[in-house]
XYZ file of C-alpha atoms in Angstrom:
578
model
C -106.300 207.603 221.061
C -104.901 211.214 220.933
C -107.404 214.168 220.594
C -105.812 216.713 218.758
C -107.749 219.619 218.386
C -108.669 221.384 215.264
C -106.230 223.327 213.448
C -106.671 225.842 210.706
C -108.038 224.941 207.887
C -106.357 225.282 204.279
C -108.089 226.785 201.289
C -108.963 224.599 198.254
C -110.578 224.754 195.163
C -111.698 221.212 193.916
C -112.850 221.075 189.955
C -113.846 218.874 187.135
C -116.561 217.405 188.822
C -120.079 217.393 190.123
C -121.212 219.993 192.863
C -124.477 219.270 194.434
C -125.516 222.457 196.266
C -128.558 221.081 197.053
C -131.319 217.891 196.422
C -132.049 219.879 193.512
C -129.406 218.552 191.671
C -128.476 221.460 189.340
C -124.937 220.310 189.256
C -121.682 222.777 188.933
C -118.273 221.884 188.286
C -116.166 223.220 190.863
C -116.352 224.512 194.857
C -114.001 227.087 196.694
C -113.575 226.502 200.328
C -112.263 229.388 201.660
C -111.829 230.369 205.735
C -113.856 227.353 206.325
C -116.857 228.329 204.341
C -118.067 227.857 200.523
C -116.605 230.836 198.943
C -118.049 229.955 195.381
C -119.604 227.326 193.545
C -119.757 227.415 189.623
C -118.059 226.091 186.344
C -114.788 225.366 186.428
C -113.418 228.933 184.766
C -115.651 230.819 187.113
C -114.686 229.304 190.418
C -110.984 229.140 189.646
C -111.565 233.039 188.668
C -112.879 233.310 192.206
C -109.985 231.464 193.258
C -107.182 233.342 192.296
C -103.701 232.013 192.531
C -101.962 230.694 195.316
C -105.496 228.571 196.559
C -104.654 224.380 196.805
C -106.036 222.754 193.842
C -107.561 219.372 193.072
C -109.152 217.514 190.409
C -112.387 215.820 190.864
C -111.809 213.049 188.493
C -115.694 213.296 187.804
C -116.288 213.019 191.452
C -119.195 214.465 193.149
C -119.480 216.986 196.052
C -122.405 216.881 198.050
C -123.306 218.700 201.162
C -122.483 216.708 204.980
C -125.366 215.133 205.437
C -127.015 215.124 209.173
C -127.901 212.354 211.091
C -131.569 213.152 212.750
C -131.558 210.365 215.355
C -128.277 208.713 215.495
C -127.945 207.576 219.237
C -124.064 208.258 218.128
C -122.781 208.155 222.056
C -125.074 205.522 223.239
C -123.954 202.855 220.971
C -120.437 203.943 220.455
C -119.881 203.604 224.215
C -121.951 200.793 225.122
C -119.646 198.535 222.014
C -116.543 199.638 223.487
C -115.779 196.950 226.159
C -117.181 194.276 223.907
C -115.323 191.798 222.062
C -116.241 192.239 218.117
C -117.695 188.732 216.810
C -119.995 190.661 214.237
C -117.728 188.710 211.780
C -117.750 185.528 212.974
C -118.099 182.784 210.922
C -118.123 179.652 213.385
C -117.563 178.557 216.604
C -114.003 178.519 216.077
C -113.963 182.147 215.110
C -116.055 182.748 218.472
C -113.562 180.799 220.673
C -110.187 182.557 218.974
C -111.602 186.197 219.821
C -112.998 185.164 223.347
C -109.440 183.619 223.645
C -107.401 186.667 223.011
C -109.596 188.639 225.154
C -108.612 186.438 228.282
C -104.757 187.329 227.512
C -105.533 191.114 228.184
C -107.350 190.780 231.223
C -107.016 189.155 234.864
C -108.927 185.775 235.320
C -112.370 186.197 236.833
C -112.922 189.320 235.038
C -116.276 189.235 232.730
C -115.412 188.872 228.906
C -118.946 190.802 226.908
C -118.855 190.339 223.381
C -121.164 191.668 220.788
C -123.882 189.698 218.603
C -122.667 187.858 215.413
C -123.628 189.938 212.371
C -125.221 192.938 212.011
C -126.417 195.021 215.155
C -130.527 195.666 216.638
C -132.374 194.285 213.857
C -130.423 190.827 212.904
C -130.670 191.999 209.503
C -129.230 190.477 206.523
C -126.561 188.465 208.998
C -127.081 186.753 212.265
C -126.412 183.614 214.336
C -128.325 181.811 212.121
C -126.182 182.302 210.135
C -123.142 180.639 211.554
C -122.056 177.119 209.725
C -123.173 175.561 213.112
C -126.079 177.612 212.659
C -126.740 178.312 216.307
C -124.514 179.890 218.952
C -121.695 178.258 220.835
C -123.244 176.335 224.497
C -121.420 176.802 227.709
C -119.152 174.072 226.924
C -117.449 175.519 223.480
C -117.127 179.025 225.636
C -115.766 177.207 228.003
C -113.194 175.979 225.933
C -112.262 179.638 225.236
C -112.251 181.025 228.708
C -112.030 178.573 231.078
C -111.518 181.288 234.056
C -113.798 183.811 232.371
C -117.359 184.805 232.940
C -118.508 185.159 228.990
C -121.984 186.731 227.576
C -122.626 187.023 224.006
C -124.750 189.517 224.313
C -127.808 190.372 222.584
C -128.809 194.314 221.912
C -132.472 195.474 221.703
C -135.022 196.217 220.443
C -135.674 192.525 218.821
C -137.918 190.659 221.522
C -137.994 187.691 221.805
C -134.112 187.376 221.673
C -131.250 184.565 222.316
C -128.140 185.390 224.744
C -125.375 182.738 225.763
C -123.286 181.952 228.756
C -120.067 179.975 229.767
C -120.466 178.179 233.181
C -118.723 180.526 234.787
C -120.892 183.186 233.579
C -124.071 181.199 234.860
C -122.486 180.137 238.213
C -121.900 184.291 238.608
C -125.699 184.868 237.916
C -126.439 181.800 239.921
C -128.250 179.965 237.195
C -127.870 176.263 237.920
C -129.871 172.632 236.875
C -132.435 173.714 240.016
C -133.430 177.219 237.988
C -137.014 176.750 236.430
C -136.457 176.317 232.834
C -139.012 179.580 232.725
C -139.074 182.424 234.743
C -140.483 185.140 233.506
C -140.361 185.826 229.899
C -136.953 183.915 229.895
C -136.326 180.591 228.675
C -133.286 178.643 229.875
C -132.108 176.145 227.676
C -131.217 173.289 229.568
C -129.358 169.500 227.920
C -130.446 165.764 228.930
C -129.621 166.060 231.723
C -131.235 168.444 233.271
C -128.224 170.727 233.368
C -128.191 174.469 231.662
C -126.494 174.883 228.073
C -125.668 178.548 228.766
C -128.163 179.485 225.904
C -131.034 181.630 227.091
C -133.765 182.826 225.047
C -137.390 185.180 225.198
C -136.830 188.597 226.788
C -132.614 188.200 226.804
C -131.576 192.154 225.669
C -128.872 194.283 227.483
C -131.411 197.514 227.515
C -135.213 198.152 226.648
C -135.764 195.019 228.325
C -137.702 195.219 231.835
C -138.237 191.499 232.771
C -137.824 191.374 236.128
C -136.029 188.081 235.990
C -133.508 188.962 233.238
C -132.986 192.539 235.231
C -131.636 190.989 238.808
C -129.426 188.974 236.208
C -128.140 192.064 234.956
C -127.236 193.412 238.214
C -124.773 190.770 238.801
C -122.989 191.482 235.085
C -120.628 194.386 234.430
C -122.587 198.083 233.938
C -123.352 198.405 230.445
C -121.368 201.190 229.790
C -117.600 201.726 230.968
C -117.198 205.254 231.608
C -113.187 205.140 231.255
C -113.981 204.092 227.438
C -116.171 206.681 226.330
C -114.212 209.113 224.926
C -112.634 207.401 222.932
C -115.464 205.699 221.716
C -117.132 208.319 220.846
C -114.357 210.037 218.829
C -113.948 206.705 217.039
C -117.356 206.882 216.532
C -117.061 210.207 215.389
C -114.376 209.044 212.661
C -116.495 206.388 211.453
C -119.814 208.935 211.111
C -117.390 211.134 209.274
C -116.070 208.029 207.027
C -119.368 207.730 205.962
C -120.105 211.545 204.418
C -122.327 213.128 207.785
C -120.728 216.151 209.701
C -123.711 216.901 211.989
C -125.823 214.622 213.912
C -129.424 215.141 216.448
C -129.054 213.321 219.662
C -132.540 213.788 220.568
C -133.818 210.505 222.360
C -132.342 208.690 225.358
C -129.777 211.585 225.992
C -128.755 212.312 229.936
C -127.566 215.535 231.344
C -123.977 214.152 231.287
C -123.701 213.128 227.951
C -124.449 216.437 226.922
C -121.431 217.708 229.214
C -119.151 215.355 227.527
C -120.409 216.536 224.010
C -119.770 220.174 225.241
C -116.384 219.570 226.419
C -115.228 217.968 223.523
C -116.674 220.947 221.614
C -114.693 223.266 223.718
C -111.482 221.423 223.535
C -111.526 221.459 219.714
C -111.560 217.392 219.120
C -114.850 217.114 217.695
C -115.039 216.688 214.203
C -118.822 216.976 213.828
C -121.390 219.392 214.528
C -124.374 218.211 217.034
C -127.412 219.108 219.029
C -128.693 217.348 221.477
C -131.630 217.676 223.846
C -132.326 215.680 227.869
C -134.677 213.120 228.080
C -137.615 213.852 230.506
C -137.801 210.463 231.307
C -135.732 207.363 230.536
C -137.325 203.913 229.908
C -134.561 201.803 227.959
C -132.457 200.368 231.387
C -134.082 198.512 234.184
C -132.877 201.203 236.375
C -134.879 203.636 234.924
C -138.030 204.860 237.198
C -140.830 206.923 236.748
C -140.274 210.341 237.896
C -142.129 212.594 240.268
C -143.999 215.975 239.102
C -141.163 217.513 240.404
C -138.348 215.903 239.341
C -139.907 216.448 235.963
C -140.229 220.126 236.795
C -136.491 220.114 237.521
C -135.388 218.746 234.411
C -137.085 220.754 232.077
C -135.812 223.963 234.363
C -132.378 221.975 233.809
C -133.154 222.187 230.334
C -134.215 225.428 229.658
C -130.777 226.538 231.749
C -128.477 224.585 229.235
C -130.004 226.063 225.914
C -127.745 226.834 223.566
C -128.512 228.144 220.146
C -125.187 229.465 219.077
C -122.254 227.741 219.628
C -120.909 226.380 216.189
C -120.435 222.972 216.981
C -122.616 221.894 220.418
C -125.936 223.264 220.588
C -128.832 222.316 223.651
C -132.334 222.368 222.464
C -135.371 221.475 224.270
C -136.359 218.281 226.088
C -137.199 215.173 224.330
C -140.224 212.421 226.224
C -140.640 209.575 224.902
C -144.446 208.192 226.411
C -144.561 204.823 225.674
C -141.757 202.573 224.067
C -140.937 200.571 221.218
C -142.777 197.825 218.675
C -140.296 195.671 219.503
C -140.816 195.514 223.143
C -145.018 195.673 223.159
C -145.309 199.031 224.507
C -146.556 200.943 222.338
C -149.928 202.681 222.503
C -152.842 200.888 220.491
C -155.984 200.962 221.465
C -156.872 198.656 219.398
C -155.145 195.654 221.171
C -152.064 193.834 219.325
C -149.598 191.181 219.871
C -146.607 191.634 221.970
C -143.522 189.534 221.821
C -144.861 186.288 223.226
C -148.469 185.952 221.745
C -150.317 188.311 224.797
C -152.683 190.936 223.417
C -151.608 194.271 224.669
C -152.626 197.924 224.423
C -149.460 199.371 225.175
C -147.376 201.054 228.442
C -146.755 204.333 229.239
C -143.711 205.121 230.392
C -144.448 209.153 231.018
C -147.516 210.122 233.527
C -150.186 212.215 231.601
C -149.613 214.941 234.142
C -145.821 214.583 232.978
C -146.515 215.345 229.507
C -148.949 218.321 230.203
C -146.111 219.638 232.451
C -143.557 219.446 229.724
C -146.046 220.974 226.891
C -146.899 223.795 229.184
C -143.556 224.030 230.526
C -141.658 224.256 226.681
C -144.869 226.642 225.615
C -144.346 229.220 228.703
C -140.474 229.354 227.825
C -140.134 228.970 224.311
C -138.463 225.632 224.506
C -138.413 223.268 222.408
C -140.778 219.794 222.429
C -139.091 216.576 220.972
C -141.987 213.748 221.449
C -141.414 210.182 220.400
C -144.553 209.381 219.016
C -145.186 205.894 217.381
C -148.831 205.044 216.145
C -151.797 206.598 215.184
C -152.810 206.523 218.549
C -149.709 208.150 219.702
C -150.417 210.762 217.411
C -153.414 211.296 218.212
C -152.752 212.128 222.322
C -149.836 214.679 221.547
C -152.098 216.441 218.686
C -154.959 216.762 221.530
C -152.346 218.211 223.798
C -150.844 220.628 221.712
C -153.561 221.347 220.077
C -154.522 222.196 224.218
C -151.262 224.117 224.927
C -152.182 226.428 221.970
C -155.360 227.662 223.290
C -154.183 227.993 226.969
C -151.287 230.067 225.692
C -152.635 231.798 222.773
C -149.887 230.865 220.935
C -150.388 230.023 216.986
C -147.738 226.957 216.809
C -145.937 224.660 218.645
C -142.534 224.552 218.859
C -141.703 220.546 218.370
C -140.516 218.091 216.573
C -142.111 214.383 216.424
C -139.735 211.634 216.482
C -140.658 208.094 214.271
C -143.802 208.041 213.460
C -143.744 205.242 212.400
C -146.986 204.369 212.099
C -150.058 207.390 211.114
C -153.358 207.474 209.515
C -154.479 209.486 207.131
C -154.704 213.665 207.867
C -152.306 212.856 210.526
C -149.407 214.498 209.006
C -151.453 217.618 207.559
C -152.438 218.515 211.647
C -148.896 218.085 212.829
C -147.499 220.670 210.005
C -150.632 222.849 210.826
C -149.737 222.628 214.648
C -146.007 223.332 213.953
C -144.557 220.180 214.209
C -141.386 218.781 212.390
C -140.644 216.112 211.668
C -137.286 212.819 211.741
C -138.057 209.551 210.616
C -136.072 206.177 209.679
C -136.171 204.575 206.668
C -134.650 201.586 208.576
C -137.766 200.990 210.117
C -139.402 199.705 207.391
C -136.604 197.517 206.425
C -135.839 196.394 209.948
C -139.593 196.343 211.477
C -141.906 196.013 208.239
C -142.254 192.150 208.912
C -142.931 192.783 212.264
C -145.625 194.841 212.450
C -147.351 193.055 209.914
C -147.313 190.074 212.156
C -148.074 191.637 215.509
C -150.872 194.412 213.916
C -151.745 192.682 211.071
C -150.910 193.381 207.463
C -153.411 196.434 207.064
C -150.646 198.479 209.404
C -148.522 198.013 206.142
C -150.005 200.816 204.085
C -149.529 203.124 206.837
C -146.141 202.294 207.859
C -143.463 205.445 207.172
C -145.692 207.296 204.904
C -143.074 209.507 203.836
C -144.638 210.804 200.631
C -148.169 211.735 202.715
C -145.490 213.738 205.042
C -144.097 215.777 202.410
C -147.234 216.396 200.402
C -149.096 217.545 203.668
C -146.066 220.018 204.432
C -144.430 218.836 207.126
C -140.795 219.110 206.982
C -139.286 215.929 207.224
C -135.776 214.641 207.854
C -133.945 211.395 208.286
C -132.079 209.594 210.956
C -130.842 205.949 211.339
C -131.363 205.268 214.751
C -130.917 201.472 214.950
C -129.900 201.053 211.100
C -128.649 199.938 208.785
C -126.185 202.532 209.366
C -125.305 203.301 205.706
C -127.187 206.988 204.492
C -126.825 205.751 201.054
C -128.935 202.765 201.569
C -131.561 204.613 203.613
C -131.733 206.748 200.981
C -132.538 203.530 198.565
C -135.214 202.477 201.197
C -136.913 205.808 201.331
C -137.670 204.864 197.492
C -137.795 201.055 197.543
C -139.375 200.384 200.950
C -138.321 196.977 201.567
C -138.339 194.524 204.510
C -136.217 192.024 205.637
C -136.248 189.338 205.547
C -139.221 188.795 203.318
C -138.352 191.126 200.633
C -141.261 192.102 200.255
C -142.194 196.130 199.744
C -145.127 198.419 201.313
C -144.022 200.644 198.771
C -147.252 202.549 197.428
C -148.868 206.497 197.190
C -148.082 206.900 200.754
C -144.885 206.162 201.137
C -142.588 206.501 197.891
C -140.623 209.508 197.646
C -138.326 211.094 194.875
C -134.576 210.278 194.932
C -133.668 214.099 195.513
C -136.619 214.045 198.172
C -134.582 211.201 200.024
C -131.426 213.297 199.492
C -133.089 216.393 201.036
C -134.352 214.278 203.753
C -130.341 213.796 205.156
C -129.235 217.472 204.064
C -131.271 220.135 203.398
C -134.413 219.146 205.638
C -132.008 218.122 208.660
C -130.504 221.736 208.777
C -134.034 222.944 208.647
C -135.322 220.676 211.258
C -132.828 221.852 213.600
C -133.222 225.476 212.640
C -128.945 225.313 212.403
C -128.418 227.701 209.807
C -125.285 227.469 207.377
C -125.374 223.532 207.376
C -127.448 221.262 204.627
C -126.521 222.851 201.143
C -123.567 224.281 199.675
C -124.850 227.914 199.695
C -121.535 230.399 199.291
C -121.449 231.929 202.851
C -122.318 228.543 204.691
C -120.387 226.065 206.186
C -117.708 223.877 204.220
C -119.194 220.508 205.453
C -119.298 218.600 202.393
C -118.442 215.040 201.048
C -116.825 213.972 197.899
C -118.563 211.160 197.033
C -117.651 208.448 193.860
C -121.219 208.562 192.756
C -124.023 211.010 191.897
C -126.538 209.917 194.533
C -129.493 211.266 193.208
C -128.973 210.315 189.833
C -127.071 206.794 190.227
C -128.487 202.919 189.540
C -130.628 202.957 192.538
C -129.247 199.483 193.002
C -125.508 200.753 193.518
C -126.207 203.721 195.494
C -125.699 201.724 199.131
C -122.207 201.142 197.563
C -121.519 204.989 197.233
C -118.157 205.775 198.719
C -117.157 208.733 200.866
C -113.458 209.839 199.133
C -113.189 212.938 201.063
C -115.281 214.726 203.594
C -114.862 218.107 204.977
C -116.440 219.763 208.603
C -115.425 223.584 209.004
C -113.247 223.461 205.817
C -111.109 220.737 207.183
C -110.542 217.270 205.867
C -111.935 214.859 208.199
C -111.859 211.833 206.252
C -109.461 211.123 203.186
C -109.499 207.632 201.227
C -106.402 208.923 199.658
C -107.734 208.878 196.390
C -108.259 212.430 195.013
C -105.421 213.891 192.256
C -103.804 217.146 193.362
């Protein structure tokens, strides 16, 4: 791929349309871009005035312009990078569709060399389209992969953070991981499918996912597969990625979860070589707990990080900014680690009150730590009982450092009770949630916690009414803003179809809207991005479809004609007038 850096931009007027400045919705007719900012925004006569002659020119067509929306929890690197070796069955239809791509993939590389490929359908949450959904409405044994790659180690791989799970193997895939006829048909929390014989059918199933997955048995597996992420790929990834992010109308993003010091490097270098077309912030994680690899660290490897940190901040630079430190205590739903106190169900059955992944003494470090220095506190916190520990603690910090608010955003929750949200905004808190969640998890939780956790699942409209500023991310999808937009109003699961959707949860359409413009620039205190305010930023989208105002039904099926980042044109369908 070639990285061409950014060149200048051109200024343009664009009329006879519909300008969203903000999720207000009072709707102009025209924008001026001018040096890369909004130079005016009006009727037609007035911004063409502003204009003056000699400015590019194009017609709307009844178009709307709407500001770049931002991307709260994205995970934008992670995923980008670890789907770049993999072979791309999300389409797949059969076995036969299976084979041809595996196929291919052997005429590209030397024999013996592991094929990966990624799940059928849609990604993390098997939404919508799976494996089920195959005509042979399972995935392909060991002998149909076989037939594809006969001198190939092949894993269809499955991604987290569904537990229990279903992965599949050619022979020469199991023979590499040594899984043969004399392997228990359990070990662990992993099932291995085995035929009449006696003999494995390379389908393995239970605790099967490439990351936030800790099974001992299915970890030593791991560590005779290919790392999960080729570094030699990433860059390219990621400014594929970037495309694609773009494609869809967002021009700044929040890494804030999962993020290592090196990522951020390679996010800063791109920003100083000019080749990235999006704005982002990021933060380090204090402690990582989605690989097998990952360990609990000391008091003073802690320590060093968050001096590490506090080193890299960066709260100017127009396109990479560093930001605090992000710890994430426990883990996911998905996975059983979560903190209730309660006692729920974890993947297979066991009742469990959760895992920590951070040390108490950990977490007090890092609140003291970000309170002493002014840095900022990104916490992924879950459930009530989550909640409940990091409002004690900062709550804590305050009084030990006389301080009035904390500086810190909470990640998900997911999951609160009520007067939850009214202490975090009094503490200082803000907040990035997923609509996805819902959608993807809603089913889940009902099952595992029982249905009552339902009418406090993603209580957006509790949030806002309490004050705390709250803005959106997809994290594991779907990966369409337009439809989590829809699902911050509808509230539906999947696959039931069913809706939690009641006085806690249902927001406004412009309330969604604000939650992916206007609230992320405020949550990341990035001034100039969010609304199209003259002076600010020209990161906008020209969209086919008023999304506040729309069929609510049609608004996942918004398209993204144009967007801009800096003034420039990022994306173009090609479909604009001049």
């Amino acid at each position: 791929m070639s990285h061409t850096p950014h060149v200048a931009q051109t200024d343009v007027v664009y009329t006879d349309g519909e300008v969203l400045a903000d999720s207000r919705g009072q709707g102009a007719e025209a924008i001026l871009i001018r040096n890369g900012r909004v130079a005016a925004v009006g009727s037609n006569a007035d911004v063409l005035s502003a204009a003056g002659t000699g400015v590019e020119r194009h017609s709307l067509g009844g178009a709307t312009v709407i500001p770049g929306m931002i991307d709260t929890h994205p995970h934008l690197m992670h995923f980008a990078a670890m789907q770049a070796p993999l072979v791309d069955i999300t389409e797949a239809r059969n076995h036969s569709d299976i084979v041809e791509a595996i196929r291919k993939k052997t005429e590209e590389i030397p024999a013996g060399e592991w094929i990966l490929t990624t799940p059928v359908g849609e990604y993390h949450y098997f939404h919508r389209r799976s494996w089920r959904d195959l005509a042979e409405g399972a995935l392909p044994d060991r002998h149909v992969l076989d037939r594809a790659a006969p001198n190939h180690p092949v894993l269809i791989q499955a991604v987290a953070p569904v537990l229990p799970n279903v992965t599949a193997m050619n022979s020469a895939a199991l023979a590499k991981v040594g899984i043969s006829a004399s392997t228990p048909d359990r070990v662990n929390n992993v099932w291995i499918e085995k035929d009449g014989a006696g003999a494995p059918t390379g389908i393995l199933r239970g605790s099967v996912t490439s990351y936030y997955n800790q099974d001992p048995f299915f970890s030593s597996l791991q560590e005779r597969m290919p790392e999960l992420i080729q570094r030699d790929l990433v860059v390219d990834a990621l400014l594929k990625a970037v495309q694609g992010y773009n494609a869809m109308g967002i021009t700044t993003v929040y890494e804030g979860h999962a993020v290592e010091i090196g990522q951020i490097e390679l996010y800063r270098a791109l920003g100083a070589q000019g080749v990235l077309n999006l704005r982002v912030q990021t933060a380090p994680e204090l402690q990582g707990s989605a690989l097998p690899s990952d360990r609990p660290k000391s008091a003073e490897e802690a320590r060093a990080l968050l001096e590490t940190a506090l080193a890299m901040r960066t709260l100017d630079d127009e396109w990479v900014r560093i930001d605090g430190v992000t710890a994430c205590t426990y883990g996911t739903c998905y996975s059983g680690n979560v903190l209730w106190h309660d006692g729920y169900r974890d993947p297979y059955g066991n009742v469990t009150r959760g895992n920590r992944a951070i040390s108490e003494e950990n977490m007090r470090l890092a609140y003291d730590f970000c309170a002493e220095h002014g840095l900022r506190l990104n916490v992924v916190s879950i459930t009530p009982d989550e909640h409940d520990e990091n409002i004690a603690l900062a709550e804590e910090t305050l009084r030990k450092h006389g301080l009035a608010r904390i500086n810190g955003v909470i990640q998900h929750a997911e999951i609160t009770r009520p007067g939850q949200s009214k202490r975090l905004a009094e503490l200082g808190f803000d907040l990035t949630v997923s609509p996805g969640f819902t959608f993807g998890k809603g089913d889940m939780i009902a099952e595992r916690f029982g249905p009552e956790a339902l009418k406090q699942l993603n209580t957006f409209r509790t949030h806002l009414d309490a004050g705390l500023s709250t803005a959106a991310g997809m994290d594991w999808g779907p990966t369409n803003p337009f439809e989590q937009m829809q699902l911050a109003v509808t509230h539906q699961m999947f696959p039931s179809g069913r809706t939690n959707a009641g006085p806690a949860q249902v927001v406004s359409r412009a309330e969604a809207f604000n939650m992916w413009t206007g609230a992320g620039a405020k949550l990341l205190r990035w001034d100039g991005i969010g609304t199209l305010t003259p002076g600010h930023h020209a990161d906008l989208a020209i969209v086919d479809r008023n999304p506040i105002t729309c069929d609510i039904d049609s608004l996942p099926a918004t398209r993204v004609l144009r967007t801009h980042v800096g003034g420039r044109v990022v994306h173009d369908e090609g479909s604009l007038a001049a």
